[in-house]
Tab-separated table of C-alpha atoms and ligand atoms in Angstrom:
chain	number	residue	atom	x	y	z
A	1	MET	CA	0.000	0.000	0.000
A	2	ALA	CA	3.000	2.269	0.166
A	3	GLY	CA	2.392	3.404	-3.431
A	4	ILE	CA	3.525	6.726	-4.818
A	5	LEU	CA	3.561	8.430	-1.439
A	6	HIS	CA	5.837	6.233	0.600
A	7	ASN	CA	8.043	4.267	-1.748
A	8	ASN	CA	11.553	5.306	-2.707
A	9	VAL	CA	12.069	7.071	-5.989
A	10	TRP	CA	13.997	4.063	-7.303
A	11	GLU	CA	10.757	2.092	-6.827
A	12	THR	CA	8.210	4.681	-7.932
A	13	ASP	CA	10.188	6.001	-10.892
A	14	PRO	CA	13.039	3.724	-12.023
A	15	GLU	CA	13.252	5.513	-15.380
A	16	LEU	CA	14.052	8.835	-13.719
A	17	PHE	CA	16.207	7.215	-11.049
A	18	GLU	CA	18.370	5.703	-13.767
A	19	LEU	CA	19.120	9.249	-14.944
A	20	LEU	CA	20.023	10.340	-11.411
A	21	LYS	CA	22.446	7.441	-11.135
A	22	LYS	CA	23.944	8.191	-14.537
A	23	GLU	CA	24.526	11.799	-13.512
A	24	LYS	CA	26.196	10.667	-10.285
A	25	LYS	CA	28.476	8.369	-12.292
A	26	ARG	CA	29.275	11.229	-14.677
A	27	GLN	CA	30.189	13.455	-11.728
A	28	GLU	CA	32.424	10.745	-10.252
A	29	SER	CA	34.202	9.821	-13.433
A	30	GLY	CA	34.826	13.333	-14.766
A	31	LEU	CA	37.055	16.183	-13.668
A	32	GLU	CA	34.841	19.145	-12.809
A	33	LEU	CA	36.622	22.414	-13.488
A	34	ILE	CA	33.616	24.686	-14.008
A	35	ALA	CA	34.500	27.541	-11.667
A	36	SER	CA	30.939	28.115	-10.412
A	37	GLU	CA	30.284	24.505	-9.436
A	38	ASN	CA	30.901	22.537	-6.291
A	39	PHE	CA	29.858	19.312	-4.540
A	40	THR	CA	27.791	20.201	-1.523
A	41	SER	CA	27.787	18.346	1.790
A	42	LEU	CA	25.504	15.555	2.930
A	43	SER	CA	24.016	17.894	5.585
A	44	VAL	CA	23.008	20.391	2.909
A	45	LEU	CA	21.428	17.644	0.794
A	46	GLN	CA	19.554	16.406	3.862
A	47	CYS	CA	18.130	19.879	4.546
A	48	LEU	CA	17.099	20.166	0.905
A	49	SER	CA	15.083	16.964	1.047
A	50	SER	CA	13.587	17.650	4.491
A	51	CYS	CA	9.997	18.393	5.585
A	52	LEU	CA	10.792	22.126	5.523
A	53	HIS	CA	10.140	21.911	1.807
A	54	ASN	CA	6.425	21.464	2.568
A	55	LYS	CA	5.776	24.728	4.365
A	56	TYR	CA	4.434	28.024	3.029
A	57	SER	CA	5.720	31.032	4.972
A	58	GLU	CA	5.232	34.179	2.878
A	59	GLY	CA	6.577	37.141	4.833
A	60	TYR	CA	9.388	37.312	7.360
A	61	PRO	CA	9.960	35.838	10.848
A	62	GLY	CA	7.193	37.079	13.160
A	63	GLN	CA	5.182	38.488	10.237
A	64	ARG	CA	3.885	35.637	8.132
A	65	TYR	CA	0.761	35.327	6.030
A	66	TYR	CA	0.283	31.708	7.120
A	67	GLY	CA	0.052	29.909	10.455
A	68	GLY	CA	2.278	27.155	11.747
A	69	ASN	CA	5.544	28.964	11.209
A	70	GLU	CA	7.060	28.900	14.681
A	71	PHE	CA	9.896	26.556	13.686
A	72	ILE	CA	10.275	28.007	10.215
A	73	ASP	CA	10.805	31.393	11.894
A	74	GLU	CA	13.550	29.896	14.033
A	75	VAL	CA	15.225	28.345	10.988
A	76	GLU	CA	15.204	31.649	9.093
A	77	LEU	CA	16.471	33.629	12.097
A	78	LEU	CA	19.258	31.073	12.552
A	79	ALA	CA	20.196	31.348	8.868
A	80	GLN	CA	20.304	35.155	9.168
A	81	LYS	CA	22.363	35.098	12.363
A	82	ARG	CA	24.859	32.593	11.002
A	83	SER	CA	25.138	34.434	7.671
A	84	LEU	CA	26.192	37.586	9.523
A	85	GLU	CA	28.599	35.602	11.710
A	86	ALA	CA	30.114	33.864	8.688
A	87	PHE	CA	31.379	37.240	7.463
A	88	ASN	CA	32.049	38.701	10.943
A	89	LEU	CA	29.340	41.351	10.572
A	90	ASP	CA	27.951	43.458	13.398
A	91	PRO	CA	24.130	43.073	13.455
A	92	GLU	CA	23.876	46.761	14.418
A	93	GLN	CA	25.441	47.685	11.076
A	94	TRP	CA	24.356	44.910	8.755
A	95	GLY	CA	21.212	42.915	8.144
A	96	CYS	CA	20.571	40.155	5.633
A	97	ASN	CA	17.863	38.515	3.615
A	98	VAL	CA	18.212	34.768	3.123
A	99	GLN	CA	15.131	34.288	0.947
A	100	PRO	CA	16.446	34.883	-2.622
A	101	TYR	CA	15.848	31.756	-4.666
A	102	SER	CA	19.259	32.136	-6.270
A	103	GLY	CA	21.851	34.721	-7.281
A	104	SER	CA	20.014	36.262	-10.236
A	105	PRO	CA	16.676	36.897	-8.472
A	106	GLY	CA	18.661	38.233	-5.504
A	107	ASN	CA	20.491	40.744	-7.690
A	108	PHE	CA	17.272	41.844	-9.347
A	109	ALA	CA	15.800	42.430	-5.890
A	110	VAL	CA	18.778	44.651	-5.024
A	111	TYR	CA	18.185	46.833	-8.099
A	112	THR	CA	14.444	46.882	-7.471
A	113	GLY	CA	15.065	48.024	-3.899
A	114	LEU	CA	17.690	50.661	-4.629
A	115	LEU	CA	16.513	52.117	-7.930
A	116	GLU	CA	13.501	53.578	-9.674
A	117	PRO	CA	12.638	51.974	-13.046
A	118	HIS	CA	15.302	53.128	-15.542
A	119	GLY	CA	17.688	54.022	-12.744
A	120	ARG	CA	21.350	53.864	-13.797
A	121	ILE	CA	23.806	51.118	-12.992
A	122	MET	CA	27.376	50.320	-13.994
A	123	GLY	CA	28.748	46.775	-13.916
A	124	LEU	CA	31.662	44.914	-15.491
A	125	ASP	CA	30.789	43.999	-19.090
A	126	LEU	CA	29.856	40.345	-19.592
A	127	PRO	CA	32.616	39.626	-22.149
A	128	ASP	CA	35.117	41.147	-19.690
A	129	GLY	CA	34.111	38.834	-16.842
A	130	GLY	CA	30.931	40.397	-15.444
A	131	HIS	CA	27.654	38.549	-14.925
A	132	LEU	CA	24.496	38.770	-17.040
A	133	THR	CA	22.606	40.329	-14.137
A	134	HIS	CA	25.072	43.226	-14.035
A	135	GLY	CA	23.242	44.770	-16.994
A	136	PHE	CA	24.304	42.968	-20.161
A	137	PHE	CA	22.940	44.173	-23.501
A	138	THR	CA	24.167	44.126	-27.100
A	139	ALA	CA	23.656	46.510	-30.021
A	140	ASN	CA	20.677	44.413	-31.117
A	141	LYS	CA	19.140	43.222	-27.894
A	142	LYS	CA	18.728	43.900	-24.198
A	143	ILE	CA	19.750	40.461	-22.996
A	144	SER	CA	19.417	40.649	-19.232
A	145	ALA	CA	16.225	41.912	-17.564
A	146	THR	CA	18.556	44.211	-15.631
A	147	SER	CA	19.132	46.114	-18.883
A	148	ILE	CA	15.446	46.027	-19.820
A	149	PHE	CA	14.182	47.625	-16.628
A	150	PHE	CA	17.251	49.699	-15.713
A	151	GLU	CA	19.761	51.689	-17.753
A	152	SER	CA	23.152	50.052	-17.687
A	153	MET	CA	26.553	51.164	-18.854
A	154	PRO	CA	29.383	48.648	-18.731
A	155	TYR	CA	32.932	49.229	-17.598
A	156	LYS	CA	35.790	47.168	-19.024
A	157	VAL	CA	39.088	45.453	-18.318
A	158	ASP	CA	42.251	46.716	-19.960
A	159	PRO	CA	42.569	44.615	-23.145
A	160	VAL	CA	46.312	44.151	-22.668
A	161	SER	CA	46.755	43.586	-18.939
A	162	GLY	CA	43.355	41.985	-18.341
A	163	TYR	CA	42.941	44.041	-15.138
A	164	ILE	CA	39.828	46.163	-14.491
A	165	ASP	CA	40.370	49.653	-15.867
A	166	TYR	CA	39.377	51.682	-12.801
A	167	ASP	CA	40.536	54.960	-14.353
A	168	ALA	CA	38.168	54.528	-17.302
A	169	LEU	CA	35.358	53.568	-14.912
A	170	GLU	CA	36.023	56.724	-12.929
A	171	LYS	CA	35.814	58.920	-16.029
A	172	GLN	CA	32.721	57.225	-17.432
A	173	ALA	CA	30.949	57.276	-14.081
A	174	ARG	CA	31.416	61.057	-14.018
A	175	LEU	CA	29.487	61.258	-17.288
A	176	PHE	CA	26.882	58.560	-16.678
A	177	LYS	CA	26.299	59.327	-12.964
A	178	PRO	CA	25.082	55.870	-11.955
A	179	LYS	CA	23.024	55.359	-8.832
A	180	VAL	CA	24.537	51.895	-8.310
A	181	ILE	CA	28.043	50.666	-9.113
A	182	ILE	CA	28.470	46.900	-9.092
A	183	ALA	CA	31.739	45.322	-7.972
A	184	GLY	CA	31.458	41.679	-8.880
A	185	VAL	CA	32.724	39.103	-11.347
A	186	SER	CA	32.005	35.724	-12.891
A	187	CYS	CA	35.305	35.394	-14.690
A	188	TYR	CA	38.170	37.439	-13.271
A	189	SER	CA	41.085	35.946	-11.446
A	190	ARG	CA	42.224	38.924	-9.395
A	191	CYS	CA	41.071	40.518	-6.140
A	192	LEU	CA	38.851	43.550	-6.574
A	193	ASN	CA	39.910	46.989	-5.381
A	194	TYR	CA	36.824	47.713	-3.279
A	195	LYS	CA	38.367	50.893	-1.880
A	196	ARG	CA	38.713	52.327	-5.374
A	197	PHE	CA	35.146	51.313	-6.230
A	198	ARG	CA	33.998	53.074	-3.037
A	199	GLU	CA	35.791	56.279	-3.976
A	200	ILE	CA	34.211	56.280	-7.432
A	201	ALA	CA	30.785	55.542	-5.933
A	202	ASP	CA	31.190	58.367	-3.399
A	203	GLU	CA	32.134	60.862	-6.090
A	204	ASN	CA	28.799	60.112	-7.769
A	205	ASN	CA	26.716	59.661	-4.636
A	206	ALA	CA	26.104	56.102	-5.809
A	207	TYR	CA	25.590	52.929	-3.836
A	208	LEU	CA	28.392	50.366	-4.011
A	209	PHE	CA	26.851	46.959	-4.529
A	210	SER	CA	29.332	44.069	-4.341
A	211	ASP	CA	28.271	40.760	-5.849
A	212	MET	CA	30.714	38.303	-4.275
A	213	ALA	CA	28.909	35.205	-5.631
A	214	HIS	CA	32.058	33.576	-6.962
A	215	VAL	CA	34.439	34.372	-4.163
A	216	SER	CA	32.295	34.369	-1.012
A	217	GLY	CA	33.886	31.172	0.322
A	218	LEU	CA	37.350	32.712	0.025
A	219	VAL	CA	36.084	35.914	1.656
A	220	ALA	CA	34.516	33.996	4.558
A	221	ALA	CA	37.786	32.143	5.124
A	222	GLY	CA	39.708	35.440	5.156
A	223	ILE	CA	41.880	34.494	2.185
A	224	ILE	CA	41.035	37.486	-0.003
A	225	PRO	CA	39.893	41.032	0.887
A	226	SER	CA	36.297	41.367	2.005
A	227	PRO	CA	33.888	43.718	0.202
A	228	PHE	CA	31.971	44.544	3.389
A	229	GLU	CA	34.142	47.390	4.671
A	230	PHE	CA	33.465	49.454	1.547
A	231	SER	CA	30.027	48.321	0.332
A	232	ASP	CA	26.452	49.404	0.967
A	233	VAL	CA	24.994	46.116	-0.242
A	234	VAL	CA	26.629	42.726	-0.806
A	235	SER	CA	25.018	39.725	-2.489
A	236	THR	CA	26.161	36.162	-2.861
A	237	THR	CA	25.066	32.845	-4.193
A	238	THR	CA	25.549	30.068	-1.675
A	239	HIS	CA	26.396	27.210	-4.026
A	240	LYS	CA	29.767	28.195	-5.502
A	241	THR	CA	32.893	28.481	-3.317
A	242	LEU	CA	30.585	28.648	-0.276
A	243	ARG	CA	29.564	25.042	-1.099
A	244	GLY	CA	25.992	25.319	0.154
A	245	PRO	CA	22.576	24.978	-1.504
A	246	ARG	CA	21.529	26.702	-4.737
A	247	ALA	CA	20.270	29.943	-3.214
A	248	GLY	CA	21.179	33.577	-2.633
A	249	VAL	CA	21.740	35.952	0.279
A	250	ILE	CA	21.615	39.766	0.279
A	251	PHE	CA	23.446	41.754	2.967
A	252	TYR	CA	22.491	45.425	3.449
A	253	ARG	CA	23.815	48.221	5.618
A	254	LYS	CA	21.906	49.633	8.577
A	255	GLY	CA	22.588	52.676	10.766
A	256	VAL	CA	24.443	55.850	9.768
A	257	ARG	CA	25.209	56.271	6.034
A	258	SER	CA	26.984	59.620	6.241
A	259	VAL	CA	27.240	62.787	8.289
A	260	ALA	CA	26.164	66.074	6.664
A	261	LYS	CA	28.228	69.291	6.926
A	262	ASP	CA	25.980	70.520	9.740
A	263	GLY	CA	26.723	67.333	11.669
A	264	LYS	CA	23.325	65.785	11.000
A	265	LYS	CA	23.422	62.017	10.619
A	266	ILE	CA	22.016	60.611	7.406
A	267	MET	CA	20.711	57.114	8.015
A	268	TYR	CA	20.558	54.123	5.684
A	269	ASP	CA	17.016	53.394	4.560
A	270	ILE	CA	17.648	50.341	2.386
A	271	GLU	CA	16.724	47.523	4.765
A	272	SER	CA	12.978	47.649	4.160
A	273	LYS	CA	13.409	48.563	0.493
A	274	ILE	CA	15.448	45.433	-0.176
A	275	ASN	CA	13.330	43.173	1.991
A	276	GLN	CA	10.164	44.387	0.289
A	277	ALA	CA	11.721	43.954	-3.129
A	278	VAL	CA	12.417	40.273	-2.319
A	279	PHE	CA	8.965	39.720	-0.835
A	280	PRO	CA	6.326	40.704	-1.880
A	281	GLY	CA	8.018	42.511	-4.796
A	282	LEU	CA	9.543	39.628	-6.697
A	283	GLN	CA	9.111	36.365	-4.851
A	284	GLY	CA	6.393	34.387	-3.130
A	285	GLY	CA	6.879	31.675	-0.518
A	286	PRO	CA	10.460	31.267	0.675
A	287	HIS	CA	12.218	27.966	-0.014
A	288	ASN	CA	12.544	26.933	3.602
A	289	HIS	CA	14.506	23.795	2.830
A	290	ALA	CA	17.126	25.946	1.078
A	291	ILE	CA	17.126	28.455	3.946
A	292	ALA	CA	17.864	25.620	6.395
A	293	ALA	CA	20.657	24.497	4.083
A	294	ILE	CA	22.052	28.053	4.104
A	295	ALA	CA	21.990	27.939	7.919
A	296	THR	CA	24.027	24.762	8.068
A	297	THR	CA	26.422	25.989	5.356
A	298	MET	CA	27.105	29.157	7.325
A	299	LYS	CA	27.861	26.990	10.369
A	300	GLN	CA	30.347	24.961	8.328
A	301	VAL	CA	31.996	28.196	7.179
A	302	LYS	CA	33.229	28.792	10.721
A	303	THR	CA	35.096	25.475	10.993
A	304	PRO	CA	38.874	25.055	10.599
A	305	GLU	CA	38.060	22.380	7.998
A	306	PHE	CA	36.310	24.950	5.795
A	307	ILE	CA	39.155	27.451	6.098
A	308	ALA	CA	41.671	24.739	5.194
A	309	TYR	CA	39.481	23.840	2.207
A	310	GLN	CA	39.463	27.421	0.916
A	311	LYS	CA	43.238	27.696	1.304
A	312	GLN	CA	43.567	24.506	-0.721
A	313	VAL	CA	41.188	25.871	-3.386
A	314	ALA	CA	43.458	28.897	-3.839
A	315	ALA	CA	46.678	26.844	-3.685
A	316	ASN	CA	45.312	24.429	-6.290
A	317	ALA	CA	44.329	27.304	-8.587
A	318	LYS	CA	47.880	28.706	-8.356
A	319	ARG	CA	49.352	25.296	-9.133
A	320	LEU	CA	46.987	24.751	-12.058
A	321	CYS	CA	47.949	28.169	-13.370
A	322	ALA	CA	51.701	27.596	-12.962
A	323	GLY	CA	51.490	24.167	-14.597
A	324	LEU	CA	49.709	25.528	-17.653
A	325	GLN	CA	52.146	28.430	-17.880
A	326	GLU	CA	55.030	25.951	-17.851
A	327	HIS	CA	53.447	24.340	-20.908
A	328	GLY	CA	53.448	27.768	-22.555
A	329	TYR	CA	49.791	28.692	-22.101
A	330	ASN	CA	48.981	32.341	-21.638
A	331	ILE	CA	46.884	33.104	-18.553
A	332	SER	CA	44.878	36.333	-18.512
A	333	THR	CA	46.411	38.779	-15.955
A	334	GLN	CA	49.345	36.298	-15.820
A	335	GLY	CA	48.009	34.553	-12.738
A	336	THR	CA	45.306	34.145	-10.123
A	337	ASP	CA	44.535	35.301	-6.572
A	338	VAL	CA	41.364	33.268	-6.314
A	339	HIS	CA	39.746	29.950	-7.268
A	340	MET	CA	39.755	30.382	-11.048
A	341	LEU	CA	41.818	31.342	-14.040
A	342	LEU	CA	41.208	32.307	-17.620
A	343	VAL	CA	43.351	30.563	-20.236
A	344	ASP	CA	43.912	32.754	-23.286
A	345	LEU	CA	44.225	30.342	-26.212
A	346	ARG	CA	44.800	32.914	-28.969
A	347	SER	CA	48.458	32.021	-29.438
A	348	THR	CA	47.693	28.292	-29.729
A	349	GLY	CA	45.340	28.480	-32.706
A	350	ILE	CA	42.648	26.577	-30.745
A	351	THR	CA	39.361	28.372	-30.096
A	352	GLY	CA	37.565	28.270	-26.750
A	353	SER	CA	34.718	26.242	-28.286
A	354	LYS	CA	37.045	23.584	-29.670
A	355	ALA	CA	38.952	23.377	-26.389
A	356	GLU	CA	35.719	23.035	-24.407
A	357	LYS	CA	34.466	20.336	-26.780
A	358	ILE	CA	37.570	18.166	-26.763
A	359	LEU	CA	37.959	18.459	-22.994
A	360	GLU	CA	34.334	17.433	-22.567
A	361	ASP	CA	35.007	14.410	-24.771
A	362	ILE	CA	37.794	13.320	-22.420
A	363	SER	CA	35.572	13.933	-19.333
A	364	ILE	CA	37.006	17.278	-18.267
A	365	ALA	CA	34.304	19.906	-17.742
A	366	CYS	CA	35.074	23.594	-18.183
A	367	ASN	CA	33.570	26.458	-20.157
A	368	LYS	CA	34.605	28.533	-23.115
A	369	ASN	CA	34.991	32.197	-22.261
A	370	THR	CA	35.801	35.480	-23.910
A	371	VAL	CA	39.254	36.852	-23.145
A	372	PRO	CA	40.102	40.573	-22.916
A	373	GLY	CA	40.243	42.023	-26.410
A	374	ASP	CA	38.139	39.264	-28.037
A	375	LYS	CA	36.280	40.582	-31.072
A	376	SER	CA	33.424	38.082	-30.999
A	377	ALA	CA	31.510	36.914	-27.931
A	378	LEU	CA	30.085	34.078	-30.038
A	379	ASN	CA	33.498	32.635	-30.796
A	380	PRO	CA	35.499	33.213	-27.633
A	381	SER	CA	39.221	32.573	-27.404
A	382	GLY	CA	39.563	31.249	-23.902
A	383	ILE	CA	38.483	28.697	-21.325
A	384	ARG	CA	37.678	29.365	-17.679
A	385	LEU	CA	38.954	26.835	-15.143
A	386	GLY	CA	38.135	26.650	-11.439
A	387	THR	CA	39.290	24.484	-8.555
A	388	PRO	CA	36.473	24.495	-5.915
A	389	ALA	CA	34.749	21.270	-7.007
A	390	LEU	CA	37.864	19.108	-7.377
A	391	THR	CA	39.278	20.479	-4.134
A	392	THR	CA	36.124	19.266	-2.375
A	393	ARG	CA	36.917	15.820	-3.773
A	394	GLY	CA	40.297	15.985	-2.029
A	395	LEU	CA	42.664	16.877	-4.854
A	396	ILE	CA	45.805	18.710	-3.751
A	397	GLU	CA	48.618	20.407	-5.671
A	398	LYS	CA	50.310	17.241	-6.922
A	399	ASP	CA	46.977	15.961	-8.254
A	400	PHE	CA	46.569	19.205	-10.155
A	401	ASP	CA	49.873	18.501	-11.890
A	402	LYS	CA	48.128	15.445	-13.305
A	403	VAL	CA	45.093	17.566	-14.235
A	404	VAL	CA	47.406	19.967	-16.088
A	405	ASP	CA	48.884	17.038	-17.968
A	406	PHE	CA	45.429	15.809	-19.028
A	407	ILE	CA	44.361	19.297	-20.154
A	408	HIS	CA	47.575	19.773	-22.126
A	409	ARG	CA	47.235	16.416	-23.844
A	410	GLY	CA	43.583	17.168	-24.637
A	411	LEU	CA	44.524	20.506	-26.188
A	412	GLN	CA	47.350	18.931	-28.187
A	413	LEU	CA	44.858	16.420	-29.519
A	414	SER	CA	42.591	19.293	-30.431
A	415	LYS	CA	45.349	20.707	-32.639
A	416	GLU	CA	45.594	17.356	-34.378
A	417	VAL	CA	41.831	17.313	-34.985
A	418	SER	CA	41.906	20.908	-36.218
A	419	ALA	CA	44.640	20.081	-38.695
A	420	ILE	CA	42.283	17.527	-40.273
A	421	SER	CA	39.003	19.458	-39.949
A	422	GLY	CA	40.043	23.028	-40.747
A	423	PRO	CA	38.786	25.987	-38.724
A	424	LYS	CA	35.002	25.415	-38.538
A	425	LEU	CA	33.525	23.956	-35.323
A	426	PRO	CA	30.955	21.672	-37.049
A	427	ASP	CA	33.762	20.136	-39.134
A	428	PHE	CA	35.877	19.754	-35.985
A	429	LYS	CA	33.007	17.919	-34.272
A	430	LYS	CA	32.496	15.729	-37.319
A	431	VAL	CA	36.130	14.602	-37.288
A	432	LEU	CA	35.830	13.855	-33.571
A	433	SER	CA	32.836	11.630	-34.173
A	434	THR	CA	33.958	9.933	-37.401
A	435	ASP	CA	37.749	9.689	-37.683
A	436	GLU	CA	38.651	6.257	-36.259
A	437	ASN	CA	42.242	7.157	-35.398
A	438	ILE	CA	41.122	10.298	-33.511
A	439	LYS	CA	38.269	8.448	-31.830
A	440	ALA	CA	40.677	5.847	-30.472
A	441	LYS	CA	43.023	8.536	-29.115
A	442	VAL	CA	40.143	10.385	-27.452
A	443	ALA	CA	38.784	7.176	-25.927
A	444	ALA	CA	42.201	6.229	-24.521
A	445	LEU	CA	42.723	9.629	-22.909
A	446	LYS	CA	39.167	9.676	-21.561
A	447	GLU	CA	39.768	6.283	-19.953
A	448	GLU	CA	42.903	7.615	-18.244
A	449	VAL	CA	41.069	10.708	-16.990
A	450	GLU	CA	38.170	8.660	-15.648
A	451	THR	CA	40.383	6.118	-13.883
A	452	PHE	CA	42.219	8.998	-12.207
A	453	SER	CA	39.001	10.795	-11.294
A	454	ARG	CA	37.287	7.785	-9.719
A	455	GLN	CA	39.916	7.665	-6.966
A	456	PHE	CA	38.376	10.772	-5.403
A	457	SER	CA	35.043	10.538	-3.623
A	458	ILE	CA	32.131	12.961	-3.736
A	459	PRO	CA	30.115	13.876	-0.628
A	460	GLY	CA	26.388	13.150	-0.594
A	461	HIS	CA	24.362	10.046	-1.355
A	462	GLU	CA	26.291	7.044	-2.542
A	463	THR	CA	24.590	6.360	-5.840
A	464	TYR	CA	22.524	9.459	-6.677
B	501	PLP	C1	28.831	37.058	-10.046
B	501	PLP	C2	27.561	36.282	-10.171
B	501	PLP	N1	26.425	36.806	-9.728
B	501	PLP	C3	25.258	36.170	-9.820
B	501	PLP	C4	25.168	34.917	-10.379
B	501	PLP	C5	23.822	34.298	-10.565
B	501	PLP	O1	23.597	33.189	-9.820
B	501	PLP	P1	22.479	32.123	-10.213
B	501	PLP	O2	23.015	31.336	-11.335
B	501	PLP	O3	22.297	31.376	-8.938
B	501	PLP	O4	21.234	32.884	-10.584
B	501	PLP	C6	26.335	34.297	-10.851
B	501	PLP	C7	26.254	32.946	-11.434
B	501	PLP	O5	27.097	32.416	-12.059
B	501	PLP	C8	27.561	35.007	-10.763
B	501	PLP	O6	28.693	34.489	-11.252
């Protein structure tokens, strides 16, 4: 009588469960180098599949639209308290909202709270390493909703050095007069100069909004500079370096914003604006299972184990970078301070798309990426590599030497394929799928990669 309600998913839906198992196998046998991914803990997965998922709790602790929320309130308050503690924030000066469903809705809530429709923002351009939600648009289309509902003007990295061009930002901000300046990146391997961002924001009476989604784990562990000292608002996803559930958190300032010439204190008024933008402005019922998972993630953040993990993430990224440089690869900005790096393939004759494809075929996951100075965003010249996921699996520096070797051999093979196929990607893919000699070489390398990868375990459920 157990039926659909009480049986396990492997009994009620073997077809779907097969796919879950296949994905688990794929994760175990491949080398995951996508910089935004990680393998979360068993505790987080347990929260995500807990009874908290069942509860509606529109509103905030103590002010809900539904009954029965006494424990849900405690969970959310715990998640808030631990989120502040994770980044050593004083609750008199900072508050946080743990309800954003993920990073993108969280960022949209920040803009909705701080700006009128068509208010002006400046963020790092997407091809230069910014995120879609920082206002991306092209000559033909407003791609991100941020650029549909707000007016955005991008700032850039220097095309030669690869570093953010703060001087150009300063000049353009004087002309554009943004109300919000965004300090945040999806593909940039250097620490941000939050002080400089603050100065530029102050000159324009703008808010400084730091989106630390990629680096929040490193920030929490104290390995790289924190945005909090200089920012008015900080957002993060919780599933990247932080290694928690897929969700978002927004931190906002409280208390005194500035002191006027006559000594009068000007107070921050963004707490309720941001909270109201999240709910009821943009979202409905909070995902309480994810909020519980945030709470337990933020507890983990305070452990020596987590700090050691983040140090290893950064050490592995440096080793990966040095290893590739030894093989002659050009790394944008010539190095990394964080968990990721951008390989500039222009001098090798391999495009980012071809590199991504061949690495995928040998079970190494990464993504193609534009590099500074790229002419076409559709045909980027680089690949982005990150170490958080493999570091969770226990890889240390010497293991990354092996990873470097696999990547190098994959890219060499790609040159061989290119020599047969010519420059076009469809022809390149055709050779990969039809040329018997190439197929055998790819299969042999893939086997080596997978045998190496399977030595390292993944937290979570054993088979799914
Ligand atoms: C800097 C930054 N902000 C926001 C996001 C959006 O997060 P999500 O994919 O959870 O919406 C990302 C995701 O990659 C990101 O890199």
